[in-house]
Each structure stands twice: as C-alpha cells, then as structure tokens.
Coordinates of C-alpha atoms in Angstrom, one line a residue:
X314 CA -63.6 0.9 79.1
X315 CA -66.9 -1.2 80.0
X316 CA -68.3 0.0 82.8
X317 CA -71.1 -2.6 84.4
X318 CA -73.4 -2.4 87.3
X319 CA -72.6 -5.2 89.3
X320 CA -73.7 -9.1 88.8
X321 CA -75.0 -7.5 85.7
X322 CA -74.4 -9.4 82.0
X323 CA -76.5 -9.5 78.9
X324 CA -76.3 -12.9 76.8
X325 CA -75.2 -12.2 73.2
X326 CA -76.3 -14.2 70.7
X327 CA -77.1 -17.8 72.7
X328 CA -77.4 -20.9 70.6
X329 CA -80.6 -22.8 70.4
X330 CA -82.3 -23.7 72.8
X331 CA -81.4 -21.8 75.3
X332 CA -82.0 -22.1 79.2
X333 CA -80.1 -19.6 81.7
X334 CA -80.5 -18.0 85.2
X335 CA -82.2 -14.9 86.2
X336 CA -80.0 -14.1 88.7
X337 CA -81.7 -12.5 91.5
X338 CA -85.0 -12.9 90.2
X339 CA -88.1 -10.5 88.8
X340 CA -89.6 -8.1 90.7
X341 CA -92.4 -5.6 89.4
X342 CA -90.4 -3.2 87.4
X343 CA -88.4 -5.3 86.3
X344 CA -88.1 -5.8 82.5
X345 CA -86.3 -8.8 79.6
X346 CA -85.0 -7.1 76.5
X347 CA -84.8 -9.4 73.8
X348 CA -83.9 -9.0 70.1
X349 CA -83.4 -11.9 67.5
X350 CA -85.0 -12.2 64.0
X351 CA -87.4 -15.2 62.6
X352 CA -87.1 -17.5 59.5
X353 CA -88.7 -17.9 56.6
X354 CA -89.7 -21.3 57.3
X355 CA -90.6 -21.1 61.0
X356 CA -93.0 -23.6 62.4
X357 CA -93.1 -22.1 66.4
X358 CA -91.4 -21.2 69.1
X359 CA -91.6 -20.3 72.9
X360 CA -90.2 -18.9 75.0
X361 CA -91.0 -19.6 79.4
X362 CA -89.8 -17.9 82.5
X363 CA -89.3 -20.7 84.9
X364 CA -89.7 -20.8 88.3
X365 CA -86.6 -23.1 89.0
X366 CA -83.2 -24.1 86.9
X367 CA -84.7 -26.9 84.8
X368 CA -86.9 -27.0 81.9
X369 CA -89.5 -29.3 84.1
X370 CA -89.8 -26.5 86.7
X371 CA -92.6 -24.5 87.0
X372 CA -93.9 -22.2 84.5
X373 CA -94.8 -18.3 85.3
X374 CA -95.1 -17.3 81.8
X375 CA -95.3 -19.9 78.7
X376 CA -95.0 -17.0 75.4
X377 CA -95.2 -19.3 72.3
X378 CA -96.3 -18.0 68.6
X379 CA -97.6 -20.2 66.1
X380 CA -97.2 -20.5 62.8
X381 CA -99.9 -23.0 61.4
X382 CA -102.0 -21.6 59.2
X383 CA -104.2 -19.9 61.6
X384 CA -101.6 -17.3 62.9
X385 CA -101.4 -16.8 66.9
X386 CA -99.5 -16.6 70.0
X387 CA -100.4 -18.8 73.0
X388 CA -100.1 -17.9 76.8
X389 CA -99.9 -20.3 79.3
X390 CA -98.3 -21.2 82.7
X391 CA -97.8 -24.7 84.3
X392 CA -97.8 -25.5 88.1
X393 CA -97.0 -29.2 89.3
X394 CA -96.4 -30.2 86.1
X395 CA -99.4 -29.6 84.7
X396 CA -100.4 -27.0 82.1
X397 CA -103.0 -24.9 83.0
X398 CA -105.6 -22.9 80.7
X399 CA -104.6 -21.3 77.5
X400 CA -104.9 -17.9 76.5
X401 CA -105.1 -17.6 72.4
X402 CA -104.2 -14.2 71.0
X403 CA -105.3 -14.8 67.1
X404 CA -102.9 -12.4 66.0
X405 CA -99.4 -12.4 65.0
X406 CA -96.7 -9.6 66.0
X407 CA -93.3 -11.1 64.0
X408 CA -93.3 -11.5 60.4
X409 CA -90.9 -14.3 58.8
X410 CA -87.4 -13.1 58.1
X411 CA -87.6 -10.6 59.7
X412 CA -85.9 -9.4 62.7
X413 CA -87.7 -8.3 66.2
X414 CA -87.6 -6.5 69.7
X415 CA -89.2 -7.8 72.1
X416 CA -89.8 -6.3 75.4
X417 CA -91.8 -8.3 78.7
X418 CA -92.4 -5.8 81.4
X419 CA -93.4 -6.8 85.0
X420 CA -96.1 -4.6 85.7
X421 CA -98.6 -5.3 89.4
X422 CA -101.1 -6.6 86.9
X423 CA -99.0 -9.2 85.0
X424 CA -96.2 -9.6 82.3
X425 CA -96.8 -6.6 79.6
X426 CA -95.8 -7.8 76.3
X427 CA -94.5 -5.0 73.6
X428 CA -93.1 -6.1 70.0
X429 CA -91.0 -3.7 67.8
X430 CA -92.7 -0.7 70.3
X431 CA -96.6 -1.9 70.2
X432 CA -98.4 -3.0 72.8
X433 CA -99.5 -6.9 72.2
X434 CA -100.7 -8.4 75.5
X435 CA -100.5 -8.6 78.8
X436 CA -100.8 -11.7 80.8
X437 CA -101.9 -11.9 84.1
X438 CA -100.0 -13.3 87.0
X439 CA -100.9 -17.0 88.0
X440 CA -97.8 -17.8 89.6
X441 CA -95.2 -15.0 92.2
X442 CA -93.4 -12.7 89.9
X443 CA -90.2 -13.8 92.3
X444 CA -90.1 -17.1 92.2
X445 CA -88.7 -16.8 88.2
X446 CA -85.3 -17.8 88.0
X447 CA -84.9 -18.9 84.5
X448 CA -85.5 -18.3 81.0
X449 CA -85.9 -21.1 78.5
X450 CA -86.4 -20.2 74.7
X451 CA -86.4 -23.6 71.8
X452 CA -87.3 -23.5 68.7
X453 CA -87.2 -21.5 65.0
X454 CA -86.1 -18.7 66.3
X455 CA -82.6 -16.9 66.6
X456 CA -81.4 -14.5 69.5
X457 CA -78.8 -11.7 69.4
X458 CA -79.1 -10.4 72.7
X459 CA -81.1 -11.2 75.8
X460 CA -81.1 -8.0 78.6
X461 CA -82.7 -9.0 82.2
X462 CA -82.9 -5.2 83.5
X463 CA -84.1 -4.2 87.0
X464 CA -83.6 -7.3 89.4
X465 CA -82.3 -8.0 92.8
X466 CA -79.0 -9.2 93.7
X467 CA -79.3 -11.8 96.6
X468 CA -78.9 -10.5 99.9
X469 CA -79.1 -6.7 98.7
X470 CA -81.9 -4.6 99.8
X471 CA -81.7 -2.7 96.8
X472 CA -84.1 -3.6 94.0
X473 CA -82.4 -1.9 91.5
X474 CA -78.9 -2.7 92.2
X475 CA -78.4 -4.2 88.5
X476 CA -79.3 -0.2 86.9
X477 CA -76.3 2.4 87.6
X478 CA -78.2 5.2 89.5
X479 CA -79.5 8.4 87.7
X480 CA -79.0 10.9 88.0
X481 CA -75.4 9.4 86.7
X482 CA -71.9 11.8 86.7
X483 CA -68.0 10.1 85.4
X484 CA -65.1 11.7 84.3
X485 CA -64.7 10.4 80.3
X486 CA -61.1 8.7 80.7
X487 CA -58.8 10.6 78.0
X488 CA -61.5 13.1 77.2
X489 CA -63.3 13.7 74.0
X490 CA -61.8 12.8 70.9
X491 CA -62.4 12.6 67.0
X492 CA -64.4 9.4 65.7
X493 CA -64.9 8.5 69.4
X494 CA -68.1 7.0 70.7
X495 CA -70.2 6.8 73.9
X496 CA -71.6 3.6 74.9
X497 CA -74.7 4.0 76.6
X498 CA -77.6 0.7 77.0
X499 CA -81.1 2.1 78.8
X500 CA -84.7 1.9 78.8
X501 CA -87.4 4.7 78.9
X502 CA -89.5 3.7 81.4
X503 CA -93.7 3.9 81.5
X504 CA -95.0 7.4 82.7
X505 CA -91.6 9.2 81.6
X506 CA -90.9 12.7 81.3
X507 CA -88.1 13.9 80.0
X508 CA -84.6 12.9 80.7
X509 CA -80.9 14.5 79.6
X510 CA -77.4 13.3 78.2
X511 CA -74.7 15.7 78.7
X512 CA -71.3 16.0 77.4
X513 CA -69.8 18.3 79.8
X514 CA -66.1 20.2 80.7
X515 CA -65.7 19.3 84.4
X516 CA -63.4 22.6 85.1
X517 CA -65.9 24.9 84.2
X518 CA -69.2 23.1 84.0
X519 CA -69.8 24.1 80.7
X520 CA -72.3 21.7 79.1
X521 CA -71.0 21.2 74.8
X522 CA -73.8 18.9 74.0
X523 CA -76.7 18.8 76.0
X524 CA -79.6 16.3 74.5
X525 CA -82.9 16.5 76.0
X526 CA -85.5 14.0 75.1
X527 CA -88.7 15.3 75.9
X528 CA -91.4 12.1 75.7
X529 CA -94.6 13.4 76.3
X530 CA -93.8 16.6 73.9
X531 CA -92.6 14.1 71.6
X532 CA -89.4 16.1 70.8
X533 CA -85.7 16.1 70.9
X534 CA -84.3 19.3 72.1
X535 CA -80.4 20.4 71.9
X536 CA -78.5 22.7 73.2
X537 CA -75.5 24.0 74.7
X538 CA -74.8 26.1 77.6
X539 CA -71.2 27.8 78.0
X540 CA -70.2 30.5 80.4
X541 CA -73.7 30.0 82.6
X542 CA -75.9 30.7 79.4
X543 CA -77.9 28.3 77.4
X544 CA -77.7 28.3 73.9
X545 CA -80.2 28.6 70.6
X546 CA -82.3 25.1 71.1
X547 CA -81.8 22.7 68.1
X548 CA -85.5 21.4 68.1
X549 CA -86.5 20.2 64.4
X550 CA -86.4 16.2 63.6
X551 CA -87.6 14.0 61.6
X552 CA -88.1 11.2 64.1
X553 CA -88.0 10.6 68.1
X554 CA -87.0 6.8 68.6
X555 CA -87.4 7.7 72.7
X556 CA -90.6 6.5 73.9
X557 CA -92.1 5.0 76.7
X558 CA -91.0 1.3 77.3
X559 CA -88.8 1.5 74.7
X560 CA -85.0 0.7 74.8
X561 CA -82.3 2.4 73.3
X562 CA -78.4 1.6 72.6
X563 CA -76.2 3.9 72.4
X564 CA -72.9 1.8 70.6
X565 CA -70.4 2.1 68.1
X566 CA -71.0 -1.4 67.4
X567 CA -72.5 -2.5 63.7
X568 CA -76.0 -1.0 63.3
X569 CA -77.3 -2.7 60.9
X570 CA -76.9 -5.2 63.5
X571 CA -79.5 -4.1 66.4
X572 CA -82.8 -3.1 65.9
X573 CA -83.1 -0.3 68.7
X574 CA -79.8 1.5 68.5
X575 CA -77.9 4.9 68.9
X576 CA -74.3 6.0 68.0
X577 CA -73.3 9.3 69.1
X578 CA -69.5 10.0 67.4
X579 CA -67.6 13.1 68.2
X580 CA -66.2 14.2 64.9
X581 CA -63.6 17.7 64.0
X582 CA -66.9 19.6 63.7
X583 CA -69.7 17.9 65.2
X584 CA -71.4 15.6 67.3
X585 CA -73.0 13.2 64.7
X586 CA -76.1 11.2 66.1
X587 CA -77.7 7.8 64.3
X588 CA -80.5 6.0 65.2
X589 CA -81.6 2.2 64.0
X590 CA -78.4 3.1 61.0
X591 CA -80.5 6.0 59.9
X592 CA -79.2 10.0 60.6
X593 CA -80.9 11.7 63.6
X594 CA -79.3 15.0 63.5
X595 CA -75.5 16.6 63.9
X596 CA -74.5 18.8 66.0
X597 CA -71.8 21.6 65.7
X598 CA -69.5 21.8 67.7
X599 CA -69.8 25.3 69.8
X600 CA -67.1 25.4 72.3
X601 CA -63.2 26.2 70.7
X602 CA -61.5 23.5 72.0
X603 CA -64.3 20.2 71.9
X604 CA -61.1 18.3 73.2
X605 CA -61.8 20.1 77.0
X606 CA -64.9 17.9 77.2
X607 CA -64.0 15.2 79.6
X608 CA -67.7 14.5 81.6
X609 CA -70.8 12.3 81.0
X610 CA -73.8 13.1 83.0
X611 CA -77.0 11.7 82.3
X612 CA -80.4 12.8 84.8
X613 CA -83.9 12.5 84.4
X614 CA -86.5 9.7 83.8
X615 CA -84.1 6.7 82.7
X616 CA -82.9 3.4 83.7
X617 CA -79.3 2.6 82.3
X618 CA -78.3 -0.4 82.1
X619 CA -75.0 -0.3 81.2
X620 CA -72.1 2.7 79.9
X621 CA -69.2 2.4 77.3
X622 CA -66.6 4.8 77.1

C-alpha cells in the first residue's frame, strides 16, 4: 500500500529535456531532490526553476555545469527576457559517468546547493522564491527521480501540507512479516537533533525495533523496550548515512539503483538494515512472537515525504 501526502508525486526517470510544474510553488524551506548520473562524453547541462509554465518565462535560478576544458558551474537568473549577471564557480561537483544527488534548499538567503552531501554554493535570491512554478532541465544529463518536498497546495494555509506530519503513528496493514519491507522517503532537515523509527505492537505498546538516529552525536542508537523497560542499546557502526540536509529512502526497490537509500526487511530472526546496498547493522529479533508487531511511528526532527507499507 502507498500511502501519499496529498497533491504530492515525485517524477521518475523523465526523458530529456524535461519541463514540469511545481505545483504550489517554493517557499523557504522548501527543498528539490534530484538524482540522475552524467556521461562520459558530456558537454553541459542546466537546469532552471522558472517563474511561469514555459521555457521563455522568467528565470529564479539558472544551475548550469560546464564541461569545456576549464571545469565550472554557472549561476544565473533572467528577468524580461534578459539574462542578468553571471556567477562562475570554477569548480566542478559531478564527475563523468558517474551518478549524483543533488539537493537545492530554499533557505531566507537564497537557493543552497549540496551535491552527493557537500555543500557547493549558494545563490542568492534576485527574483521571489514564490513566484517558481517550473523546472526545466536539457541537456547531457540523465534523471531517475525528481522530489519537490515542502510546498504549498493552492488555497491551503498550510505550508507543509505536501510532508505527512511528524510526529507520524499507522497501523502496518497485515502486521509484520518475513522478507517484508517498510517504505519510508524523508529528509533530515538543517539544525536536526535526533529523530526515531519505531516498529511497535499497538496492544501493548511494546516498541520491537526502536532506531534512533542521533545527528549531532553522530550515532545510531538501537533498542527495544518491552514490558515498560528499555533494552541494552545497540550503538557500534561503521557508518551514519543521517545527516543534516541529507535525504534518505527507505525502499525495497533495487539499490544499486539510488544513490541515498535504506531497506529495512523483517527477516525469521532479525531486522536487517542496508544503506546505499551496503550492510548497516541487523537486529535480533527480541520479542517471541515478531508477527505481533503491527505499528509504525516515526517522531522527532524529520520531514517524510512519503510511506510504503
């Protein structure tokens, strides 16, 4: 079962070029996810957030890397039709043939630009954050998935109406099962704390899985807590892929396939957790009967975009 916020849709794998609606418009907060991978014998591309429906509209952000001997990325925006000043950043975030995550957060000071979790640039705004109704993206460049998280339906008050609202409680239809897998799409947004993803049995509360990413300590704790008691904390890892401003999936779709990506699987013995197709950790099971668990909640500092069960 999909489960969707409302009006809310990412665009899987769009030919190109590309031009599609922002519905709602960008707001500060908001962010565009957007993975895709580069070829070998790439030239440039761009990619623009347009202030109307066309590819002559306005221009709030013009992103456009360069390939030409003298490596860069150009900023721009265009008002009336006419291009204004450039900004040149003479350095080069994406390698050819390989593949990339790209993130462009609204922030108050402008469009924050992150590739494969660095910071790369941020460009100021020259044009209303809200007037952006489109993306347009042309040239060597492919695109598995585009994510607009965090904008406004029209006629809704409420700015985050496409993010379900944390903290986040369901029943799991048909309970827990072996090889079964949670779906879960977020983002760990700037100035996080900790947040909490909890496989839970509704009739007594007990929590079977509890997984805590802690950001600032830079760990991830797990635990259980059965009968009112917590559990011995699982803490040692060799990795934390939950970091500010960065997304995570949580799918049992191919993941060799994504570059940010989670799959939690409930096995006979264990919850079994991967991250970007590499091992994260397992976890045993500790209650008799893992079949009682039946609940999802999810609290703390997280925006989810969309759940999968």
């Amino acid at each position: 079962m999909f489960v969707a916020p409302p009006g809310y849709q990412p665009v899987y794998s769009p030919s190109i070029p590309y031009l599609g609606p922002v519905y709602g418009g960008l707001r500060e907060g908001s962010s565009i996810y957007i993975q895709g991978s580069i070829p070998e014998n790439i030239t440039r591309f761009f990619m623009n957030l347009l202030c109307g429906q066309s590819e002559s509209s306005d221009v709030s952000l013009h992103f456009n890397p360069r390939f030409d001997g003298w490596d860069k990325v150009v900023f721009n925006s265009r008002q009336d039709g006419s291009w204004k000043s450039e900004e040149k950043i003479r350095d080069m975030p994406f390698s050819k043939g390989k593949g990339f995550e790209m993130v462009v957060m609204v922030t108050s000071k402008g469009y924050q630009i992150k590739v494969n979790g660095k910071d790369f640039h941020t460009f100021k705004h020259r044009l209303p954050v809200e007037r952006v109704c489109g993306i347009h993206i042309a040239g060597d460049v492919s695109i598995q998935t585009i994510n607009v998280i965090g904008v406004r339906l029209q006629g809704s008050e409420d700015f985050s109406c496409l993010l379900w609202p944390v903290p986040y409680s369901n029943m799991i239809p048909g309970g827990m099962s072996p090889k079964r897998t949670i779906i879960i799409r977020g983002m760990v947004p700037n100035g996080a704390n900790r947040m909490s993803i909890n496989f839970m049995v509704s009739r007594s509360r007990d929590v079977a899985f509890h997984m805590n990413p802690r950001v600032r300590e830079g760990i991830v704790v797990r635990n259980s807590k059965i009968g009112g008691n917590w559990g011995q904390e699982d803490r040692e890892l060799s990795m934390n892929p939950f970091k500010e401003g960065q997304y995570f999936d949580v799918s049992s779709t191919d993941i060799s396939t994504l570059v940010s990506q989670m799959s939690i699987r409930c096995g006979n013995q264990r919850f079994k957790v991967f991250v970007n197709g590499q091992h994260l950790f397992d976890f045993f099971h500790r209650l008799q009967s893992f079949s009682e668990i039946d609940m999802l909640e999810i609290e703390g500092d997280v925006q989810i975009s969309y759940i999968q069960f």
